[in-house]
Every structure is written in structure tokens, then in C-alpha cells.
Coordinates of C-alpha atoms (C1' of nucleotides) in Angstrom, one line a residue:
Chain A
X13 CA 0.0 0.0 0.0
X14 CA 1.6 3.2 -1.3
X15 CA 0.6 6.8 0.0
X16 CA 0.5 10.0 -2.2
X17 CA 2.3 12.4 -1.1
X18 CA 1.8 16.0 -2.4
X19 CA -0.4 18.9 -1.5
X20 CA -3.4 17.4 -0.1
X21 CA -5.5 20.0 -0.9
X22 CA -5.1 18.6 -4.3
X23 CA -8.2 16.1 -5.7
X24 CA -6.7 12.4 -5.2
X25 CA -7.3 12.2 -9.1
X26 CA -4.6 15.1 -9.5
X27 CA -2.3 14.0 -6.6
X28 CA -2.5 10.2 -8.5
X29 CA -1.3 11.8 -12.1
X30 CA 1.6 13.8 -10.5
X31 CA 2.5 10.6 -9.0
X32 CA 2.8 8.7 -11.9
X33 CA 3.8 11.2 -14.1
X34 CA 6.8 11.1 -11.8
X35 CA 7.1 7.5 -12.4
X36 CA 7.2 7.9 -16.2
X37 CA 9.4 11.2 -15.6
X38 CA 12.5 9.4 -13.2
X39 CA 12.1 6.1 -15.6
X40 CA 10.3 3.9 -13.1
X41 CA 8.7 2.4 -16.0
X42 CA 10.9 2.2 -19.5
X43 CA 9.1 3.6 -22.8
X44 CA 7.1 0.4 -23.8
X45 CA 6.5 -1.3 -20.5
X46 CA 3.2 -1.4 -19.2
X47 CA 2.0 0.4 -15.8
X48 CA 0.4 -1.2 -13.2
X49 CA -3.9 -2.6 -14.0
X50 CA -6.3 0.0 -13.0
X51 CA -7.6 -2.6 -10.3
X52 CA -4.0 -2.7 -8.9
X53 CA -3.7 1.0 -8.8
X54 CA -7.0 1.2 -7.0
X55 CA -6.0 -1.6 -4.6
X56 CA -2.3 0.0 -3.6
X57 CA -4.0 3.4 -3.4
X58 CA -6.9 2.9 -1.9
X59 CA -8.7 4.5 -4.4
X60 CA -12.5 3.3 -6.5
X61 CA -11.8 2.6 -10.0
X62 CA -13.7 5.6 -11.1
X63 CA -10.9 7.9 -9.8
X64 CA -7.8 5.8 -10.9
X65 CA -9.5 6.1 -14.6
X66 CA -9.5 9.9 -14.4
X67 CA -6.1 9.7 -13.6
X68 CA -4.8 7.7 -15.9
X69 CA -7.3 9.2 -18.8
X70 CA -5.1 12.6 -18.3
X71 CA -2.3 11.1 -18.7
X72 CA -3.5 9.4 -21.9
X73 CA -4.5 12.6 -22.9
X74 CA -1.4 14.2 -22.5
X75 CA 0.6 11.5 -24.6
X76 CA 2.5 9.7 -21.4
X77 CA 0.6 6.0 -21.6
X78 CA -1.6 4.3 -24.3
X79 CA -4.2 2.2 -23.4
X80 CA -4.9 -1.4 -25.1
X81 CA -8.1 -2.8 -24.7
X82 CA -7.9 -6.3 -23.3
X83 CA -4.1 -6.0 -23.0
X84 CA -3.4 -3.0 -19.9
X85 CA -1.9 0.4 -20.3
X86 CA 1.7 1.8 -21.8
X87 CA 4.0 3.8 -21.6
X88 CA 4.2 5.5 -24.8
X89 CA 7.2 6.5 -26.6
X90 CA 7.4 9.7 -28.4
X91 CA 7.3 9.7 -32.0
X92 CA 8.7 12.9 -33.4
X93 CA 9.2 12.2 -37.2
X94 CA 5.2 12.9 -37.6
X95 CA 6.5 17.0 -36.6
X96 CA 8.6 17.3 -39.9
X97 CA 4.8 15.3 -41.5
X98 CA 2.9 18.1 -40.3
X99 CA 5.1 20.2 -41.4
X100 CA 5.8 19.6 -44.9
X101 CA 4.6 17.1 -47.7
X102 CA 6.4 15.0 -49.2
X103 CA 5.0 13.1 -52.3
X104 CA 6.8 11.5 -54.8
X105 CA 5.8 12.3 -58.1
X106 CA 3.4 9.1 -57.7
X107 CA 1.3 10.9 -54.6
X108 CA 3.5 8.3 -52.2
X109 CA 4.3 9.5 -48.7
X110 CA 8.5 9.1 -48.5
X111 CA 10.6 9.6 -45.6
X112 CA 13.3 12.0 -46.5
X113 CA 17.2 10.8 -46.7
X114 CA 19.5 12.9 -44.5
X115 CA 23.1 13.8 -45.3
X116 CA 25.2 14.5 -42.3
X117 CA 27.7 17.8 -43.1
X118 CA 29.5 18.3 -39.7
X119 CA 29.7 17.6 -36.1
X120 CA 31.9 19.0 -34.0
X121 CA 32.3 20.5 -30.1
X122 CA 32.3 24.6 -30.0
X123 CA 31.4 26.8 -27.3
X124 CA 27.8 27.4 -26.7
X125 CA 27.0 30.9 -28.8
X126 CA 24.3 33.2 -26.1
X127 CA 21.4 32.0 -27.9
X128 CA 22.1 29.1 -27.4
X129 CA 23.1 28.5 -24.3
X130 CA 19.7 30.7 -23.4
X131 CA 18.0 28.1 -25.2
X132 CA 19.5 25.1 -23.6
X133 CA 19.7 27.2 -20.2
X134 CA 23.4 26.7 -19.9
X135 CA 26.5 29.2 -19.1
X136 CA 27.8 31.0 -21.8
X137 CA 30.5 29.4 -23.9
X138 CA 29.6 25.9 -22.0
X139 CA 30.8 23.1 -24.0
X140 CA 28.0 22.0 -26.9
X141 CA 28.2 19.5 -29.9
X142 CA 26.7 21.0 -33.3
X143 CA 25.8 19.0 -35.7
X144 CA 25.1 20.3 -39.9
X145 CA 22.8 18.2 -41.6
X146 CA 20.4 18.2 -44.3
X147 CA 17.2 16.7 -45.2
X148 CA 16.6 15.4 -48.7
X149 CA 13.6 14.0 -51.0
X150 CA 14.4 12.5 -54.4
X151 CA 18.0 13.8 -54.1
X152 CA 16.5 17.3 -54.1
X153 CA 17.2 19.5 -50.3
X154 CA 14.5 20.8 -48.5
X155 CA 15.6 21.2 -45.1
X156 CA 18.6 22.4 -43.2
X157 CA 19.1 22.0 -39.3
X158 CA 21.5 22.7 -37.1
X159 CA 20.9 21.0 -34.4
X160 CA 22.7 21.6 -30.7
X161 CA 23.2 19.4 -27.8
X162 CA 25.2 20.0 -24.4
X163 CA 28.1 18.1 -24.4
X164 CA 27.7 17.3 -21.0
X165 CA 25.2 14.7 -21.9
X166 CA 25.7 13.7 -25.6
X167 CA 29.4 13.3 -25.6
X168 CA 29.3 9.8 -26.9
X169 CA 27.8 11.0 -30.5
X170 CA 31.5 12.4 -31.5
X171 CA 32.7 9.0 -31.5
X172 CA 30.4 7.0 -33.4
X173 CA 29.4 6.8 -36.8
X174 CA 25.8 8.9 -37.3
X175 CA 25.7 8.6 -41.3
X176 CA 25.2 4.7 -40.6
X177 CA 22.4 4.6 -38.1
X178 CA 19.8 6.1 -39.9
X179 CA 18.0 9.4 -40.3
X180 CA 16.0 9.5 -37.2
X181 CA 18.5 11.5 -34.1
X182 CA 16.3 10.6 -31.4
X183 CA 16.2 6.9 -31.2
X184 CA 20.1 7.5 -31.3
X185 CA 20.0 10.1 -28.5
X186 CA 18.1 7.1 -26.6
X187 CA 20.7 4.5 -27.9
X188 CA 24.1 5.8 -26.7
X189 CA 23.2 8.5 -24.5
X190 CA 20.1 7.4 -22.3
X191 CA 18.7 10.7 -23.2
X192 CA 15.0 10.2 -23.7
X193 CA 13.2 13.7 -25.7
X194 CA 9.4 14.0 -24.4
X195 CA 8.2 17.1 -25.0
X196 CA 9.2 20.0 -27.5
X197 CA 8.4 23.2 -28.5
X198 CA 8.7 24.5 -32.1
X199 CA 7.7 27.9 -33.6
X200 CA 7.6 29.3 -36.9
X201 CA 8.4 32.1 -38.8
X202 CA 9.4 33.3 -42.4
X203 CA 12.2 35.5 -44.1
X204 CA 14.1 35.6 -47.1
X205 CA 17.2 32.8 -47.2
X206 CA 20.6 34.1 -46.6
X207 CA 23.8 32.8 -48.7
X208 CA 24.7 29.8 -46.0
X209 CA 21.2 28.1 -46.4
X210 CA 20.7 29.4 -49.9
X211 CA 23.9 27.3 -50.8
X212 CA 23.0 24.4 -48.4
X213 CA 19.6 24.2 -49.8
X214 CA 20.5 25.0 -53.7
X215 CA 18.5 27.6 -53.9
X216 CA 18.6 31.5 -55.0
X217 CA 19.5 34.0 -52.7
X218 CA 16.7 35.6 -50.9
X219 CA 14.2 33.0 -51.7
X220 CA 11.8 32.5 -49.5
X221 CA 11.7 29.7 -46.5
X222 CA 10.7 29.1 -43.4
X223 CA 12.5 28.8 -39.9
X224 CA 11.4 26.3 -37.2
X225 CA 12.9 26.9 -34.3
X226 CA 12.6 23.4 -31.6
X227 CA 13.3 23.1 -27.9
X228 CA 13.1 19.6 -27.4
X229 CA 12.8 18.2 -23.3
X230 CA 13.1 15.2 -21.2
X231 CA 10.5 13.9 -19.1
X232 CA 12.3 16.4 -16.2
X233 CA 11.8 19.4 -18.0
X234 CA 15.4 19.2 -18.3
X235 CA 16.5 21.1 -22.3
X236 CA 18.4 18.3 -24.4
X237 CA 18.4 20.0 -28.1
X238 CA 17.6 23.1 -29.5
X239 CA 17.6 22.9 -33.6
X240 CA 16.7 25.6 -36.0
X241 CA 16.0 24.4 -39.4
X242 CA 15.4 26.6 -42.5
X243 CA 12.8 24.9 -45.1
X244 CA 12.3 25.4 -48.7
X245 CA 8.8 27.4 -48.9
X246 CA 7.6 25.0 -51.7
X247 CA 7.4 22.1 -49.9
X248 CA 6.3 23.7 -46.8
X249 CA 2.6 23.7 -45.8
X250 CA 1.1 23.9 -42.5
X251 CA -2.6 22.7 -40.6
X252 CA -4.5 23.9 -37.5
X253 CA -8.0 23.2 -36.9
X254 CA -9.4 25.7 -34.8
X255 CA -12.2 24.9 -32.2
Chain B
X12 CA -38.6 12.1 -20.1
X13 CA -36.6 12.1 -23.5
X14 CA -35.1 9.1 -25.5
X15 CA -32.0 9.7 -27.2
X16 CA -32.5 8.0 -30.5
X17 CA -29.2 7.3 -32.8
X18 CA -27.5 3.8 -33.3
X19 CA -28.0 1.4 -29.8
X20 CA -24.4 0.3 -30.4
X21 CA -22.5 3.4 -29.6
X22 CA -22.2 3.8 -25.8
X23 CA -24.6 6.1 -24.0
X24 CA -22.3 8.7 -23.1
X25 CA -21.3 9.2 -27.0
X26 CA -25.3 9.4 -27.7
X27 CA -25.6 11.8 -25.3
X28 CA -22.6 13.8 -26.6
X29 CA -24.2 13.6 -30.1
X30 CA -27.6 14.6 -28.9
X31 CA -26.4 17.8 -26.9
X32 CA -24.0 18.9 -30.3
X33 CA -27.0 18.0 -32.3
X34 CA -29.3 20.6 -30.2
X35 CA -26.6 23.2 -30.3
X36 CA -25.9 22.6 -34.0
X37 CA -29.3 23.8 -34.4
X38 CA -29.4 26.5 -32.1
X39 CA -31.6 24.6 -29.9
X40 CA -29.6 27.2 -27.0
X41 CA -28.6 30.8 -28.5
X42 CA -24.5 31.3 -27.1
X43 CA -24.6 32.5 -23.8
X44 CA -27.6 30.5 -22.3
X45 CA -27.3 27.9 -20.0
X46 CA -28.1 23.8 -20.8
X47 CA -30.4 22.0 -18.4
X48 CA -28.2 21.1 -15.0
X49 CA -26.5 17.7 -15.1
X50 CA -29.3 16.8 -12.4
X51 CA -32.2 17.8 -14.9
X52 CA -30.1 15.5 -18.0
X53 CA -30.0 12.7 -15.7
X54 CA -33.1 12.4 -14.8
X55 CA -34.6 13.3 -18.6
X56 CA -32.6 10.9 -20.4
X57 CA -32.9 8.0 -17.0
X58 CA -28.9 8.3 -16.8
X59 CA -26.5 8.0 -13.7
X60 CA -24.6 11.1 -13.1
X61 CA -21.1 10.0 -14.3
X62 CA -22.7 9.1 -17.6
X63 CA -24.2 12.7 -18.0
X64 CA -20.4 14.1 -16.6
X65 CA -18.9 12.1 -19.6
X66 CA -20.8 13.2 -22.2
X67 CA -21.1 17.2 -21.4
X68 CA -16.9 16.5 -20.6
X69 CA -15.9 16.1 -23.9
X70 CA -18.2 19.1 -25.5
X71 CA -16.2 21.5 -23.1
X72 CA -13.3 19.8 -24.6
X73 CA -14.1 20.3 -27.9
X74 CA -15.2 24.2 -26.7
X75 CA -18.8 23.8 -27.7
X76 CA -19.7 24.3 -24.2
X77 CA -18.2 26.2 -21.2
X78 CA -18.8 25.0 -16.8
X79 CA -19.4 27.4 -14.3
X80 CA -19.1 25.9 -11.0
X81 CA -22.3 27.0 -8.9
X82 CA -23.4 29.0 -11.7
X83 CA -24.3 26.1 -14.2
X84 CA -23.3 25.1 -18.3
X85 CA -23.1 27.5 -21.1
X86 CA -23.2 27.1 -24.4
X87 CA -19.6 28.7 -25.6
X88 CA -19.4 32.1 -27.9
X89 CA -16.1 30.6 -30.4
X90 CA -13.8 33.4 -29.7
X91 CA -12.3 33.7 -33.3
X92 CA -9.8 36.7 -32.6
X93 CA -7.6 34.7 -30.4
X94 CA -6.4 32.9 -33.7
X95 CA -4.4 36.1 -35.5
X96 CA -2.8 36.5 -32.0
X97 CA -1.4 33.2 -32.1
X98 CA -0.4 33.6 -35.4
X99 CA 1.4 37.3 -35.1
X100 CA 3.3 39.2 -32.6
X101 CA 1.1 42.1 -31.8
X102 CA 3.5 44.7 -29.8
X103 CA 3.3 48.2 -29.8
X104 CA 6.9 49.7 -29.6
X105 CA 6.2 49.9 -25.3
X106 CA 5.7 46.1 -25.6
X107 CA 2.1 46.2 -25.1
X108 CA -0.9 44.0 -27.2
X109 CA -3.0 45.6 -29.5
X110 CA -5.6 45.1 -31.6
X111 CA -5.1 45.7 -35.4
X112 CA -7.0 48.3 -37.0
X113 CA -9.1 46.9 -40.3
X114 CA -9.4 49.0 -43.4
X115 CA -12.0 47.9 -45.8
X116 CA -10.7 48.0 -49.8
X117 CA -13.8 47.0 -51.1
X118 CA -16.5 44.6 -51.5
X119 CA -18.6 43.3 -54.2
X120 CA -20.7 40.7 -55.7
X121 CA -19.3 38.7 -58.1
X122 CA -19.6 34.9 -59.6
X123 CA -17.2 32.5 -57.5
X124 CA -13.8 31.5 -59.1
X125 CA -13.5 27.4 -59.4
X126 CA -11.1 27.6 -56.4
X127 CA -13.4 29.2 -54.2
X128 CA -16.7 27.8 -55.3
X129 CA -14.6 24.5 -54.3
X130 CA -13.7 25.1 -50.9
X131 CA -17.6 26.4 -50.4
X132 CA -19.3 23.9 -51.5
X133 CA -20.5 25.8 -54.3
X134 CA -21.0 25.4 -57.9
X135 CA -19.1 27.0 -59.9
X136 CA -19.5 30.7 -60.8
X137 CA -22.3 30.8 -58.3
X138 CA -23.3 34.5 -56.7
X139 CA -20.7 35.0 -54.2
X140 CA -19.2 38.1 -51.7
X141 CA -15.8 39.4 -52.0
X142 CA -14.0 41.7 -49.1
X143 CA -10.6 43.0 -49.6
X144 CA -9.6 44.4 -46.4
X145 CA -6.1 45.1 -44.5
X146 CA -4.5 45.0 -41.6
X147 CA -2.2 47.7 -40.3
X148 CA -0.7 47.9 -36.7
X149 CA 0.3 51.5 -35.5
X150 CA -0.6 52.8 -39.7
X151 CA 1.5 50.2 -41.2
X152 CA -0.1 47.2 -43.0
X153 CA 0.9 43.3 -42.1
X154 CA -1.9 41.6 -43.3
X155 CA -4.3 41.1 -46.6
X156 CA -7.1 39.7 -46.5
X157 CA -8.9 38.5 -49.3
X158 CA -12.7 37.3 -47.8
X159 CA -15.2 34.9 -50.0
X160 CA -19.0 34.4 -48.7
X161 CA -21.8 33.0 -50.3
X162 CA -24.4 35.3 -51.7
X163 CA -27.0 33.2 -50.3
X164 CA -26.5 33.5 -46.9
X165 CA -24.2 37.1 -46.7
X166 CA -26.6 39.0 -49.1
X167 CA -27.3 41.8 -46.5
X168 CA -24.0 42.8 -45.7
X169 CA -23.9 44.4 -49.5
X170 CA -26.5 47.1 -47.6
X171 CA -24.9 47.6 -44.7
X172 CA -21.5 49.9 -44.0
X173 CA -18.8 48.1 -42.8
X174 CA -16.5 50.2 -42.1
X175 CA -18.6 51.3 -39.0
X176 CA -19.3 47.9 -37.4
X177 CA -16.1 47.5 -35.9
X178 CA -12.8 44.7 -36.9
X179 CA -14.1 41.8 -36.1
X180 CA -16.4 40.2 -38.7
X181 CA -17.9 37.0 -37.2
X182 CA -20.2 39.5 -34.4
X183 CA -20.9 41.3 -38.0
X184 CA -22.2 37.6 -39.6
X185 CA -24.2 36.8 -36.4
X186 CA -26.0 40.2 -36.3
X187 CA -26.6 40.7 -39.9
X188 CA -27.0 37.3 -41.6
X189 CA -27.7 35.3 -38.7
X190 CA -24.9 33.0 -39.1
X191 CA -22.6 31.8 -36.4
X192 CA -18.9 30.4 -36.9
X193 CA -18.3 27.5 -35.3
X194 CA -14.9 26.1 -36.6
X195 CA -12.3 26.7 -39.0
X196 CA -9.5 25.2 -40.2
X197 CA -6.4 26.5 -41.0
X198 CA -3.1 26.2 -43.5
X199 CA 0.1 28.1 -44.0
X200 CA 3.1 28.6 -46.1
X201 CA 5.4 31.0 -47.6
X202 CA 5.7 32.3 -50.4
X203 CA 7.4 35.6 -52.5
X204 CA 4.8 38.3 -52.6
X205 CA 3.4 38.9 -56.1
X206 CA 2.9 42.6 -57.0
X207 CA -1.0 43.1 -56.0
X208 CA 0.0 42.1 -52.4
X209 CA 3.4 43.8 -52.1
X210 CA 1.4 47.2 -52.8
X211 CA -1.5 46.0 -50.5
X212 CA 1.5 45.2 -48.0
X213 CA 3.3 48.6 -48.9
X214 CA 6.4 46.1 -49.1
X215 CA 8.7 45.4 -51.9
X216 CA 7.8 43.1 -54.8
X217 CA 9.6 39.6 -53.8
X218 CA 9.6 40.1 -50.1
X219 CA 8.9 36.7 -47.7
X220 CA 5.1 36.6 -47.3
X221 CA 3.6 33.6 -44.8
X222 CA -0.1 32.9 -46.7
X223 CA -2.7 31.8 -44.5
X224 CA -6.0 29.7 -45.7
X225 CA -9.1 29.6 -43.5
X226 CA -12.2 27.9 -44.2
X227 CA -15.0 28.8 -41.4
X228 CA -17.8 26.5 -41.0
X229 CA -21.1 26.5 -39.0
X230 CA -22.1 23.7 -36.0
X231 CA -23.4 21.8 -39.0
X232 CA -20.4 22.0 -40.9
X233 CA -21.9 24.0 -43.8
X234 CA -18.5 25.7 -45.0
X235 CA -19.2 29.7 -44.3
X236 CA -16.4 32.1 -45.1
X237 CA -13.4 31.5 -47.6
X238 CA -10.2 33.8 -46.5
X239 CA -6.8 33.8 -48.2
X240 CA -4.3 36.2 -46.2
X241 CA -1.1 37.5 -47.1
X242 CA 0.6 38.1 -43.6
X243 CA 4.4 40.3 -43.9
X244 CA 6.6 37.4 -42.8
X245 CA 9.2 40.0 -40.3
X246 CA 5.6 40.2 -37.6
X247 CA 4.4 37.1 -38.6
X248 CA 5.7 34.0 -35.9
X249 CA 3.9 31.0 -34.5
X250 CA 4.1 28.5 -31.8
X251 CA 3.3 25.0 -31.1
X252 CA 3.6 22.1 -28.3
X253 CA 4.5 18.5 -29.3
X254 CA 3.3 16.0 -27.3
Chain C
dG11 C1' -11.0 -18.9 -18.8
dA12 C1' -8.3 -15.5 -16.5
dG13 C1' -7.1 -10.8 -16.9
dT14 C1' -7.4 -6.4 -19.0
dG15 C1' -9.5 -1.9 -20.1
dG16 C1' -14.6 0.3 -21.3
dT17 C1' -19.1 1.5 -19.8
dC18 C1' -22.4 2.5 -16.4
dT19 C1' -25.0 2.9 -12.0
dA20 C1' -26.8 5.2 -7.9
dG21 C1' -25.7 7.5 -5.0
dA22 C1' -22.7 10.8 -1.1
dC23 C1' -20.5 14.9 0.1
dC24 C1' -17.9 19.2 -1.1
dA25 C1' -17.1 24.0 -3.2
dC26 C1' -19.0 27.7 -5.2
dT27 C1' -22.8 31.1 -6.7
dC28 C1' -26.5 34.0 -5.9
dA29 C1' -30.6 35.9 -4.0
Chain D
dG7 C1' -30.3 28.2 1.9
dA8 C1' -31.3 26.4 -2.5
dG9 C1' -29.1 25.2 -6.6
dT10 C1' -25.2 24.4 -9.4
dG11 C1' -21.0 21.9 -10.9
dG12 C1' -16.7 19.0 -8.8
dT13 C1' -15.0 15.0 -6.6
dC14 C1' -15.3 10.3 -5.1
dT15 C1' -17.1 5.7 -3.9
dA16 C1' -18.0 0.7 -4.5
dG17 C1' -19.2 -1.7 -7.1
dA18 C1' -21.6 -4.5 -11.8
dC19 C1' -21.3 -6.1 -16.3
dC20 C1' -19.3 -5.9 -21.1
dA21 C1' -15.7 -6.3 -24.9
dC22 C1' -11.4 -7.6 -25.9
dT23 C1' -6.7 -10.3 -25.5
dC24 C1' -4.1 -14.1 -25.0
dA25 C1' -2.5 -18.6 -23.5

DNA sequence: GAGTGGTCTAGACCACTCA
DNA sequence: GAGTGGTCTAGACCACTCA
């Protein structure tokens, strides 16, 4: 029998999410592995089943856990390749979804520039990996990110291979780091491409593209990567449903 | 003592839920009046309390309705401005919000283009509405907005001055025409501005431009209001959580 | 057939609003 | 103090999964 700490002013629904949001936060369960039955949680909590299920419906609705009928409840993990989805199309000239290639252009260990150690809420100059890279479709470039991490935590990526373990960095982050991304922030704006991109992208100078800008956390709240990319406008197109 | 009538298979709650949407669709309750009390729904429709909870829950999700505890549940007024603030920066050189003026450029009857008679639901070249308004923040333009209506259901704002009646034009549909904007959905890119906009824009031909698309719909989904907008991409920035 | 989440009941008591 | 939504209980039965 397990007690809830917290503010006990609190409902028990709220004081039961923050508690196993916790869980999910400090690793308690691994991404994948399934949390206890609701009848268990109601059992070691002393709570009915009514109240357990508003708890754990939150957290479903928030992304933590996945339920399965029949089978119990998950923990999910995050699957951030459907951002760069909603973001931009990519068809083939047959109407095909494709995922896009990626061509590594540097990595290498500088000192943090202000912005970004703002970003990532470190000291200036801290020590920070920065990785080049570029997105393509059909050969043709569509995307460029840099993309910084603190060195602190991602040191092993300088001495492995990236080009060989595929285009998707946060399964990798997971992989030799332990550093699990939950939660990001990305926002959006416009301008006219400078020579850097312009070249990096093939494109004429002052084109137009867009800029996404991406704080990406872990479960703690804790900054991991910050990224700005600069897309080709063509390919860019963006949804919202309002209401 | 009601029966809720729809397909037996689907759960109570979800009947309920289509019931309720169903009433407000057809403005069973104006915005701004109050539903019958949970109490009152239990009791008419012979269900327990959490089933009624359940039901009403997700339409305050979904922003149809709005709970006032001790006061009782209101059917929601959409609140359409908050969308351009997400969308741009709004600050006033003391860092302040504030709302942007609207200057009307004209509007006119005309036969709807194929694009536009598409998104409405239309046929083509049937009688439409075209606005032409802009935008301007402290005298300078950041927005163009090109407005498309259905003659059928907007006829009286032909009669009627706009320029008087304030920025915001969904109060405007609801007083005049009787028609009230429920949802909308959204899309965005970028693009070079083309020489209509850039003088619209007072900005110089080729400039980055974001373009927004909104189609407005009523609580039966009737598609209302076609905009296209041409936004200047320096004000223009926009934010999202993932997950 | 045992175990899981999904729906639903018939309440009780609390916090807040408003005359 | 009457009426409202907000929280919570202690179950019952159903639909689905999996050995």
C-alpha cells in the first residue's frame, strides 16, 4: 500500500497523475513497458476505479501512456518524425508519402553561442556539440538544421558513426546516450534565405523559407536540443483546426 | 422524459454527446444561455450522473460548451480573434498588445472563381461576396485579407456599412446574416509576394510573405467564409507544443 | 477462462454562486 | 439556503486479448 504524497488539498485524481507522471518522468517504467492494471492502482492506493481512470485518462491525454483494450496500459514513446509530417509534404511524383534521406555535413564541439546557451539554459560558452545536416527528397534539399546538444550529456555521438544509423537522431539520442526527448516546443516564422542556407539548400538568394525553431525536453523538463532548421517554402505547408 | 435516439451500439455517453452537439448545432440554446443542469439531463434521459459528466466533458473539450461551478453550463461564444494572435506578434513599440485596425478596400458581388466555389461547397461561378480588407498595426499594414461568402447567406452585408461595425467580422455575420462560426481550419506557407500584395502590403515586390488559408464552418459543418491572407513574414511567428 | 480496459450505475459529500 | 458543478465511492457487467 503506497501513500500520495503531495499537496493534499489537491483532488486524489490530480495527486495520483503527478504521481505517476513522476514515475514515467525518473524512468520507473521504461518507454514500452506497461504500468500497473487499474484494479491494482486502485488496490495500492486505496482509491475506487472511477478515480484511478480519471487519472490515468489525463495522462493518456497528454501522450504519457496508451491504453490497449484487453491488454493494460503503456507507456508511450514519443514519435517525433510525424512533426517534420505536419510540417511539410512530401509526395513523390506518384502521390507516395516518403521519408526523406538525410546527409550528415558536420559535427563538431564549440562553445555554446548566447542564444544558445539561453535556449538550452546553460552558461555561456559551455561546451556543446553541433551537428550540420540536411534533409533530402528525391535527391533534391529541402531542409537544413542545425541542431545543438550539451556536451555534457551527448558526448558519446562524437565518437560513433551517425551517417550509418539512420536518419532518425532521437532513437540514437536514446541509444548511446540514455537521453529520452518528451516534450518539445517549435515555432515558426518566415524570411528571405541568406547565402549559408541558400547554398546548403540549392537555392537563389533571398528565396523565400521558413524557420522552425525546436526546444526539445526530457521527461524532467530538463533542455536536451535546441535545432533551428530553414525549409524550402515550396514544400512547406502547415494545418491547424481551430475549435 | 426524453429518448435519445441514434445507433444502440455506440455507448450512452457518445449518444448523449451527439444529442447535446446535435441541439446546439441547431441553435436549440442561443450562445450565452445555460443547458439543463447535469441533475435535470440525468433524470430526462434515465442516466446515472457520471454518464451525463462524460458526455457534457468532452463538449467543453471540444469548446462547444463552457462550466461554471455553482453558476451552471453554457453554451460557448467561439472566440475567433484569439487565432491572429497566435499567429502574429502584436506589440506596440512599449511592448504592449494591441488590436489591429481593419481598413475595408472594397466589397462586391461577383460569380465564384473554381477555387473558391470548391472550398464552399459551391457550384461554380455561383453568386458570391468578395471583401478585400487590410491590416495595419500602428498605420503600417501586415496583413491582406482576401474574404469569400456565399451570396446566399451574406446577401445583407452588401447594404450595410462596414467600415462602421467594428474589426471583427464574425459579431458582423451573427448580427446581420444570422450565421454563427463554429470552426475553422487553418493552412500556411510561404511564399514571394506577387505585385498586388506587395502594394496591398506597402512592401517590396519579392519580399517573404507567410499565406494563411481559413475555411469557417457553421455547427453543421456548412462551410461559411473563404479567406486567403497574405501576412508580412518580419511580424508574422507561430508557436506549437508537441506531445 | 483469467485478466485487462470500457461503460455505467446510484448514489454521497464538497465548493461555489446568488438571491 | 437552494441550486449548481466538482470529486469520489464501490461496485456491476461488457468487450477484448491471449495462452
Amino acid at each position: 500500500m503506497h501513500a500520495l504524497s503531495k499537496d493534499t488539498r489537491l483532488p486524489l485524481y490530480q495527486r495520483l497523475h503527478d504521481h505517476l507522471a513522476q514515475q514515467i518522468a525518473t524512468n520507473h517504467w521504461r518507454p514500452g513497458e506497461a504500468i500497473p492494471t487499474e484494479a491494482a492502482l486502485s488496490t495500492e492506493y486505496r482509491l475506487s476505479t472511477g478515480t484511478v481512470r480519471k487519472a490515468v485518462d489525463a495522462l493518456v491525454n497528454e501522450g504519457l501512456l496508451e491504453r490497449q483494450q484487453g491488454r493494460g496500459t503503456f507507456v508511450r514513446r514519443p514519435q517525433f518524425q510525424s512533426s517534420l509530417f505536419r510540417f511539410f509534404r512530401f509526395q513523390t511524383a506518384a502521390g507516395e508519402r516518403q521519408i526523406p534521406e538525410s546527409r550528415i555535413f558536420s559535427i563538431e564541439p564549440l562553445s555554446a553561442p548566447l542564444e544558445v546557451a539561453q535556449a538550452l539554459g546553460l552558461s555561456a560558452d559551455a561546451p556543446v556539440i553541433r551537428i550540420i545536416r540536411v534533409r533530402l527528397l528525391d535527391g533534391q534539399p529541402f531542409l537544413a538544421e542545425e541542431i545543438w546538444l550539451p556536451s555534457a550529456r551527448f558526448r558519446p555521438l562524437l565518437d560513433i558513426n551517425l551517417a550509418v544509423e539512420g536518419p532518425l537522431l532521437y532513437p540514437i539520442y536514446e541509444k548511446f546516450c540514455g537521453q529520452v526527448v518528451a516534450y518539445a516546443e517549435e515555432s515558426l516564422t518566415a524570411q528571405s534565405v541568406d547565402d549559408v542556407h541558400a547554398q546548403l539548400l540549392q537555392i537563389p538568394v533571398s528565396s523565400p523559407v521558413v524557420v522552425i525553431e525546436r526546444l526539445a525536453r526530457d521527461y524532467a523538463d530538463t533542455p536536451l536540443e535546441w535545432r533551428r532548421s530553414h525549409g524550402h517554402a515550396k514544400f512547406f505547408r502547415y494545418s491547424v483546426d481551430i475549435r
